[in-house]
Coordinates of C-alpha atoms in Angstrom, one line a residue:
X19 CA 0.0 0.0 0.0
X20 CA 1.1 3.6 -0.6
X21 CA 3.2 5.2 2.2
X22 CA 0.7 8.1 2.3
X23 CA -1.9 8.0 5.0
X24 CA -5.3 9.6 5.0
X25 CA -6.7 12.0 7.6
X26 CA -8.7 9.6 9.6
X27 CA -9.2 12.0 12.5
X28 CA -11.4 9.6 14.5
X29 CA -8.8 6.8 14.8
X30 CA -5.2 5.7 15.2
X31 CA -4.4 6.4 11.6
X32 CA -4.6 10.2 12.1
X33 CA -1.7 11.9 10.4
X34 CA 1.1 12.2 12.8
X35 CA 2.5 15.7 12.2
X36 CA 0.0 18.0 10.4
X37 CA -0.7 21.7 11.0
X38 CA -3.7 24.0 10.6
X39 CA -3.9 27.0 12.8
X40 CA -7.2 28.0 14.5
X41 CA -7.6 31.8 14.3
X42 CA -4.1 33.2 14.7
X43 CA -3.5 36.9 14.9
X44 CA -1.0 38.3 12.5
X45 CA 2.0 40.5 13.3
X46 CA 0.0 43.7 12.5
X47 CA -2.9 42.8 14.7
X48 CA -1.3 41.0 17.6
X49 CA -0.3 42.1 21.1
X50 CA 3.3 43.0 21.4
X51 CA 5.5 43.9 24.4
X52 CA 8.9 45.4 23.7
X53 CA 11.9 43.6 25.1
X54 CA 9.9 40.9 26.9
X55 CA 10.7 37.2 26.9
X56 CA 8.4 34.4 25.6
X57 CA 7.2 32.0 28.2
X58 CA 9.7 29.1 28.6
X59 CA 11.8 30.3 25.6
X60 CA 14.6 32.6 24.7
X61 CA 14.4 36.4 24.8
X62 CA 12.5 37.7 21.8
X63 CA 14.7 40.8 21.5
X64 CA 13.8 44.4 20.8
X65 CA 10.8 43.4 18.6
X66 CA 9.2 41.8 21.7
X67 CA 6.4 39.2 21.6
X68 CA 2.9 38.7 20.4
X69 CA -0.1 36.5 21.3
X70 CA -0.8 33.8 18.8
X71 CA -4.1 31.8 19.0
X72 CA -3.5 28.1 18.2
X73 CA -5.2 24.8 18.8
X74 CA -3.7 24.8 22.3
X75 CA -5.0 28.3 23.2
X76 CA -3.4 31.7 23.2
X77 CA 0.3 31.5 23.3
X78 CA 2.9 34.3 23.8
X79 CA 5.5 33.8 21.1
X80 CA 8.5 35.9 19.8
X81 CA 7.4 38.4 17.2
X82 CA 10.3 37.4 15.0
X83 CA 11.4 33.8 16.0
X84 CA 15.1 33.1 15.5
X85 CA 15.2 29.3 16.1
X86 CA 12.1 27.4 15.1
X87 CA 11.4 23.7 15.5
X88 CA 8.7 22.5 13.2
X89 CA 6.9 19.2 12.7
X90 CA 4.6 17.8 10.0
X91 CA 2.8 20.1 7.6
X92 CA 4.7 23.1 9.0
X93 CA 8.0 21.5 7.7
X94 CA 7.5 22.2 4.0
X95 CA 5.9 25.6 4.3
X96 CA 8.6 26.9 6.7
X97 CA 11.3 25.5 4.5
X98 CA 9.7 27.2 1.4
X99 CA 9.3 30.5 3.2
X100 CA 12.9 30.5 4.6
X101 CA 12.0 30.4 8.3
X102 CA 14.7 30.3 10.8
X103 CA 14.6 26.6 11.4
X104 CA 16.6 24.9 14.0
X105 CA 15.1 21.4 13.6
X106 CA 12.3 19.6 11.8
X107 CA 10.4 16.3 12.0
X108 CA 10.8 13.6 9.4
X109 CA 8.5 14.4 6.5
X110 CA 9.1 11.6 3.9
X111 CA 5.7 12.0 2.2
X112 CA 6.6 15.6 1.1
X113 CA 10.1 14.9 -0.3
X114 CA 8.9 14.3 -3.9
X115 CA 7.4 17.8 -3.9
X116 CA 10.6 19.6 -2.7
X117 CA 12.9 21.5 -5.0
X118 CA 16.6 20.5 -4.9
X119 CA 17.3 23.5 -2.7
X120 CA 14.5 22.7 -0.3
X121 CA 15.6 19.1 -0.1
X122 CA 19.1 20.2 0.8
X123 CA 17.7 22.4 3.5
X124 CA 15.6 19.5 4.8
X125 CA 18.4 17.0 4.7
X126 CA 20.8 19.4 6.6
X127 CA 18.4 20.2 9.4
X128 CA 18.5 18.1 12.6
X129 CA 15.6 15.7 12.8
X130 CA 13.8 16.1 16.1
X131 CA 11.0 13.7 15.5
X132 CA 10.0 10.8 13.2
X133 CA 6.8 10.4 11.2
X134 CA 4.5 9.9 14.2
X135 CA 3.7 11.9 17.3
X136 CA 5.0 8.9 19.3
X137 CA 8.4 9.5 17.8
X138 CA 8.9 13.0 19.3
X139 CA 12.5 13.3 20.6
X140 CA 12.2 15.7 23.5
X141 CA 16.0 15.7 24.1
X142 CA 16.7 16.6 20.5
X143 CA 14.2 19.4 20.6
X144 CA 15.8 20.8 23.7
X145 CA 19.3 20.5 22.1
X146 CA 18.1 22.6 19.2
X147 CA 17.5 25.5 21.6
X148 CA 14.3 26.8 19.9
X149 CA 12.6 30.0 20.8
X150 CA 9.4 28.6 19.1
X151 CA 8.0 25.1 18.7
X152 CA 5.3 24.5 16.0
X153 CA 3.6 21.2 16.6
X154 CA 1.7 19.9 13.6
X155 CA -0.9 17.4 14.8
X156 CA -4.7 17.3 14.7
X157 CA -6.3 18.0 18.0
X158 CA -7.1 14.3 18.7
X159 CA -3.4 13.5 18.6
X160 CA -2.2 16.3 20.9
X161 CA -2.8 13.9 23.8
X162 CA 0.0 11.8 22.5
X163 CA 2.5 14.6 23.0
X164 CA 3.9 15.8 26.3
X165 CA 3.0 19.5 25.8
X166 CA 4.1 20.5 29.3
X167 CA 7.6 19.1 28.6
X168 CA 7.8 21.0 25.4
X169 CA 6.5 24.2 27.0
X170 CA 9.4 23.9 29.5
X171 CA 11.7 24.3 26.4
X172 CA 10.0 27.0 24.4
X173 CA 6.6 28.4 23.5
X174 CA 4.5 25.8 21.7
X175 CA 1.9 26.4 19.1
X176 CA -0.2 23.4 17.9
X177 CA -1.8 23.9 14.6
X178 CA -3.6 20.8 13.4
X179 CA -5.3 19.8 10.1
X180 CA -9.0 19.7 9.6
X181 CA -10.0 18.7 6.1
X182 CA -7.5 18.2 3.2
X183 CA -8.3 21.4 1.4
X184 CA -7.6 23.3 4.6
X185 CA -3.9 23.4 3.8
X186 CA -4.3 26.9 2.3
X187 CA -5.2 28.6 5.6
X188 CA -3.2 26.0 7.5
X189 CA 0.1 26.9 5.7
X190 CA -0.7 30.6 6.0
X191 CA -0.9 30.5 9.8
X192 CA 2.2 28.3 10.0
X193 CA 4.1 31.0 8.1
X194 CA 2.5 33.6 10.3
X195 CA 3.7 32.0 13.5
X196 CA 7.3 31.9 12.0
X197 CA 7.1 35.5 10.9
X198 CA 7.3 34.7 7.2
X199 CA 4.0 35.9 5.8
X200 CA 5.7 38.1 3.2
X201 CA 7.3 35.1 1.4
X202 CA 4.1 33.1 1.9
X203 CA 2.0 35.7 0.1
X204 CA 4.4 35.7 -2.9
X205 CA 4.0 31.9 -3.3
X206 CA 0.2 32.2 -2.9
X207 CA 0.1 34.8 -5.7
X208 CA 2.2 32.7 -8.0
X209 CA -0.1 29.7 -7.4
X210 CA -3.3 31.7 -8.0
X211 CA -1.9 33.2 -11.2
X212 CA -1.0 29.7 -12.6
X213 CA -4.4 28.3 -11.5
X214 CA -6.3 31.1 -13.2
X215 CA -4.3 30.5 -16.4
X216 CA -5.2 26.8 -16.4
X217 CA -8.8 27.6 -15.6
X218 CA -8.9 29.7 -18.8
X219 CA -7.1 27.0 -20.8
X220 CA -9.5 24.3 -19.8
X221 CA -12.8 26.2 -19.4
X222 CA -14.3 24.8 -22.6
X223 CA -13.0 21.3 -22.2
X224 CA -14.4 21.0 -18.6
X225 CA -17.7 22.7 -19.2
X226 CA -20.5 20.5 -18.1
X227 CA -18.3 17.5 -17.1
X228 CA -18.9 15.8 -13.8
X229 CA -15.8 14.1 -12.3
X230 CA -15.3 11.4 -9.8
X231 CA -12.0 10.5 -8.1
X232 CA -10.5 7.3 -6.9
X233 CA -7.9 7.8 -4.1
X234 CA -5.0 5.7 -2.9
X235 CA -6.3 4.5 0.4
X236 CA -8.7 1.7 -0.3
X237 CA -7.9 -1.6 1.4
X238 CA -7.6 -4.5 -1.0
X239 CA -7.8 -7.0 1.9
X240 CA -11.1 -5.6 2.9
X241 CA -12.4 -5.3 -0.7
X242 CA -12.8 -1.5 -0.4
X243 CA -11.8 1.4 -2.7
X244 CA -11.3 5.1 -1.8
X245 CA -13.8 7.6 -3.3
X246 CA -12.8 11.2 -2.9
X247 CA -15.2 14.1 -3.2
X248 CA -14.7 17.8 -3.6
X249 CA -12.3 19.2 -1.0
X250 CA -10.3 16.0 -0.6
X251 CA -6.6 15.4 -1.3
X252 CA -7.0 14.2 -4.9
X253 CA -9.6 16.8 -5.8
X254 CA -9.0 20.1 -4.2
X255 CA -6.3 21.5 -6.4
X256 CA -7.9 20.3 -9.6
X257 CA -11.0 22.2 -8.4
X258 CA -9.0 25.4 -8.5
X259 CA -8.7 25.1 -12.3
X260 CA -12.4 24.4 -12.8
X261 CA -12.8 20.6 -12.4
X262 CA -16.2 19.8 -10.9
X263 CA -16.4 16.8 -8.6
X264 CA -20.0 15.6 -8.0
X265 CA -21.6 13.9 -5.0
X266 CA -20.9 13.8 -1.3
X267 CA -20.3 11.3 1.4
X268 CA -23.3 9.4 2.6
X269 CA -22.5 10.0 6.3
X270 CA -20.0 12.6 7.4
X271 CA -17.5 11.4 10.0
X272 CA -15.6 14.6 10.7
X273 CA -12.3 15.8 9.2
X274 CA -11.3 14.0 6.0
X275 CA -14.3 11.7 6.5
X276 CA -16.5 14.6 5.5
X277 CA -15.1 14.5 2.0
X278 CA -14.0 10.8 1.5
X279 CA -15.4 7.4 2.0
X280 CA -14.4 3.7 1.5
X281 CA -17.2 1.7 -0.2
X282 CA -16.9 -2.0 -1.2
X283 CA -15.7 -2.6 -4.7
X284 CA -19.1 -3.9 -5.5
X285 CA -20.4 -0.3 -5.1
X286 CA -18.3 1.1 -8.0
X287 CA -21.2 1.4 -10.4
X288 CA -23.3 3.1 -7.8
X289 CA -20.5 5.4 -6.7
X290 CA -19.0 6.4 -10.1
X291 CA -21.6 5.4 -12.6
X292 CA -22.8 9.0 -13.1
X293 CA -19.3 10.4 -13.7
X294 CA -18.5 11.9 -17.1
X295 CA -14.9 11.6 -16.3
X296 CA -12.8 10.0 -13.5
X297 CA -9.4 11.0 -12.1
X298 CA -7.4 8.8 -9.9
X299 CA -4.3 9.2 -7.7
X300 CA -0.9 7.8 -8.8
X301 CA 2.4 8.0 -7.0
X302 CA 4.8 10.8 -7.7
X303 CA 6.7 8.7 -10.2
X304 CA 3.5 7.8 -12.0
X305 CA 3.2 4.3 -10.7
X306 CA -0.1 2.9 -9.5
X307 CA -0.5 1.8 -5.9
X308 CA -2.0 -1.6 -5.1
X309 CA -5.2 0.0 -3.8
X310 CA -5.8 1.9 -7.1
X311 CA -4.7 -1.0 -9.3
X312 CA -7.3 -3.1 -7.5
X313 CA -9.9 -0.8 -8.9
X314 CA -8.5 -0.5 -12.4
X315 CA -8.4 -4.3 -12.7
X316 CA -12.0 -4.7 -11.7
X317 CA -14.6 -5.6 -14.4
X318 CA -16.9 -3.1 -12.8
X319 CA -14.4 -0.4 -13.5
X320 CA -14.1 -1.3 -17.1
X321 CA -17.8 -1.1 -17.5
X322 CA -18.2 2.4 -16.1
X323 CA -19.4 5.0 -18.8
X324 CA -16.5 7.3 -18.1
X325 CA -14.0 4.5 -18.5
X326 CA -15.6 3.2 -21.7
X327 CA -15.4 6.8 -23.1
X328 CA -11.7 7.0 -22.3
X329 CA -12.2 9.9 -19.9
X330 CA -9.9 8.7 -17.1
X331 CA -7.0 10.8 -15.9
X332 CA -4.1 9.8 -13.5
X333 CA -3.1 12.7 -11.1
X334 CA 0.3 12.9 -9.6
X335 CA 1.4 15.0 -6.5
X336 CA -2.0 15.1 -4.9
X337 CA -0.5 15.6 -1.4
X338 CA 0.7 19.1 -1.9
X339 CA 0.1 21.1 1.2
X340 CA 1.8 24.4 0.4
X341 CA 1.3 26.9 -2.4
X342 CA 4.8 26.3 -3.7
X343 CA 4.4 22.5 -3.9
X344 CA 0.9 22.9 -5.3
X345 CA 2.5 24.6 -8.4
X346 CA 4.0 21.2 -9.2
X347 CA 0.5 19.6 -8.8
X348 CA -1.0 22.2 -11.2
X349 CA 1.6 21.2 -13.8
X350 CA 0.8 17.5 -13.3
X351 CA -2.9 18.2 -13.7
X352 CA -2.2 20.2 -16.8
X353 CA -0.3 17.2 -18.3
X354 CA -3.0 14.7 -17.2
X355 CA -5.9 16.7 -18.7
X356 CA -4.2 17.6 -22.0
X357 CA -5.9 14.8 -23.9
X358 CA -9.3 16.1 -22.8
X359 CA -8.6 19.6 -24.2
X360 CA -7.1 18.2 -27.5
X361 CA -10.3 16.3 -28.4

């Protein structure tokens, strides 16, 4: 099965280190105190401190952090925006989306945690001497982390993911906490410009088409496949160029389960029979995971109207969670949908 994991916020498979802030206050609107020290951290300097609202409450942090420890979804955005990083968690799933320069930065930074919350290395975090710790876990996973121990090292802001499409606001607030909103805004503008160009390019080709999407997290052993709806990993960036994903989950379960479900393979005709076109997730190298191949090999798949019409499109880089990396996803979507436009 693919190394990627879905956001199953209700169970043990919740992503380990993922960040979405909950109503932070930016530098221009936050409370500052000149020359004061952040609680449990190093002195913030002449610029003082500010109050940042995170999943774990209002936290006093340096206005301009100089040594930041980041985990999970904060890792790629803070690398992209040039934050003053002193250590990061492992973030293997994001490596294919990094540029060579970003990968070099990632490789050279001390690793203070593994891929799961249970792999937090408190000694390594202390050794990094941070003045800010950004913990990227959903609220249900915070209980697995010793926040009191971390607070004794430096101010801690927890910013956890909600739904997959929430990476836009999530990454903004991560950049905000690290004092890098200026560089964040530049990446956002570049993404929005590219998305608008592709929306114009594909407007006629996409007009009236209803898409479905097959994700990578079905479980072959259980005979299930992964249907993603609007706002999920495989769909949300394509939506920005005008792709319309129809339908919704039958029973919302919170978090990613509001936009994704796991029907039995026998439900393929019921789930995707009304689709004019179907996209499906492939790995960054273009290979097909076992879970997706299970669907593609099914006779039920081959009899779907969209499949018979040849309207199936493999999408790479569906796990982008920053505007910079999502540019790569837009390029991949452009390549995947080119045959549709050329008809």
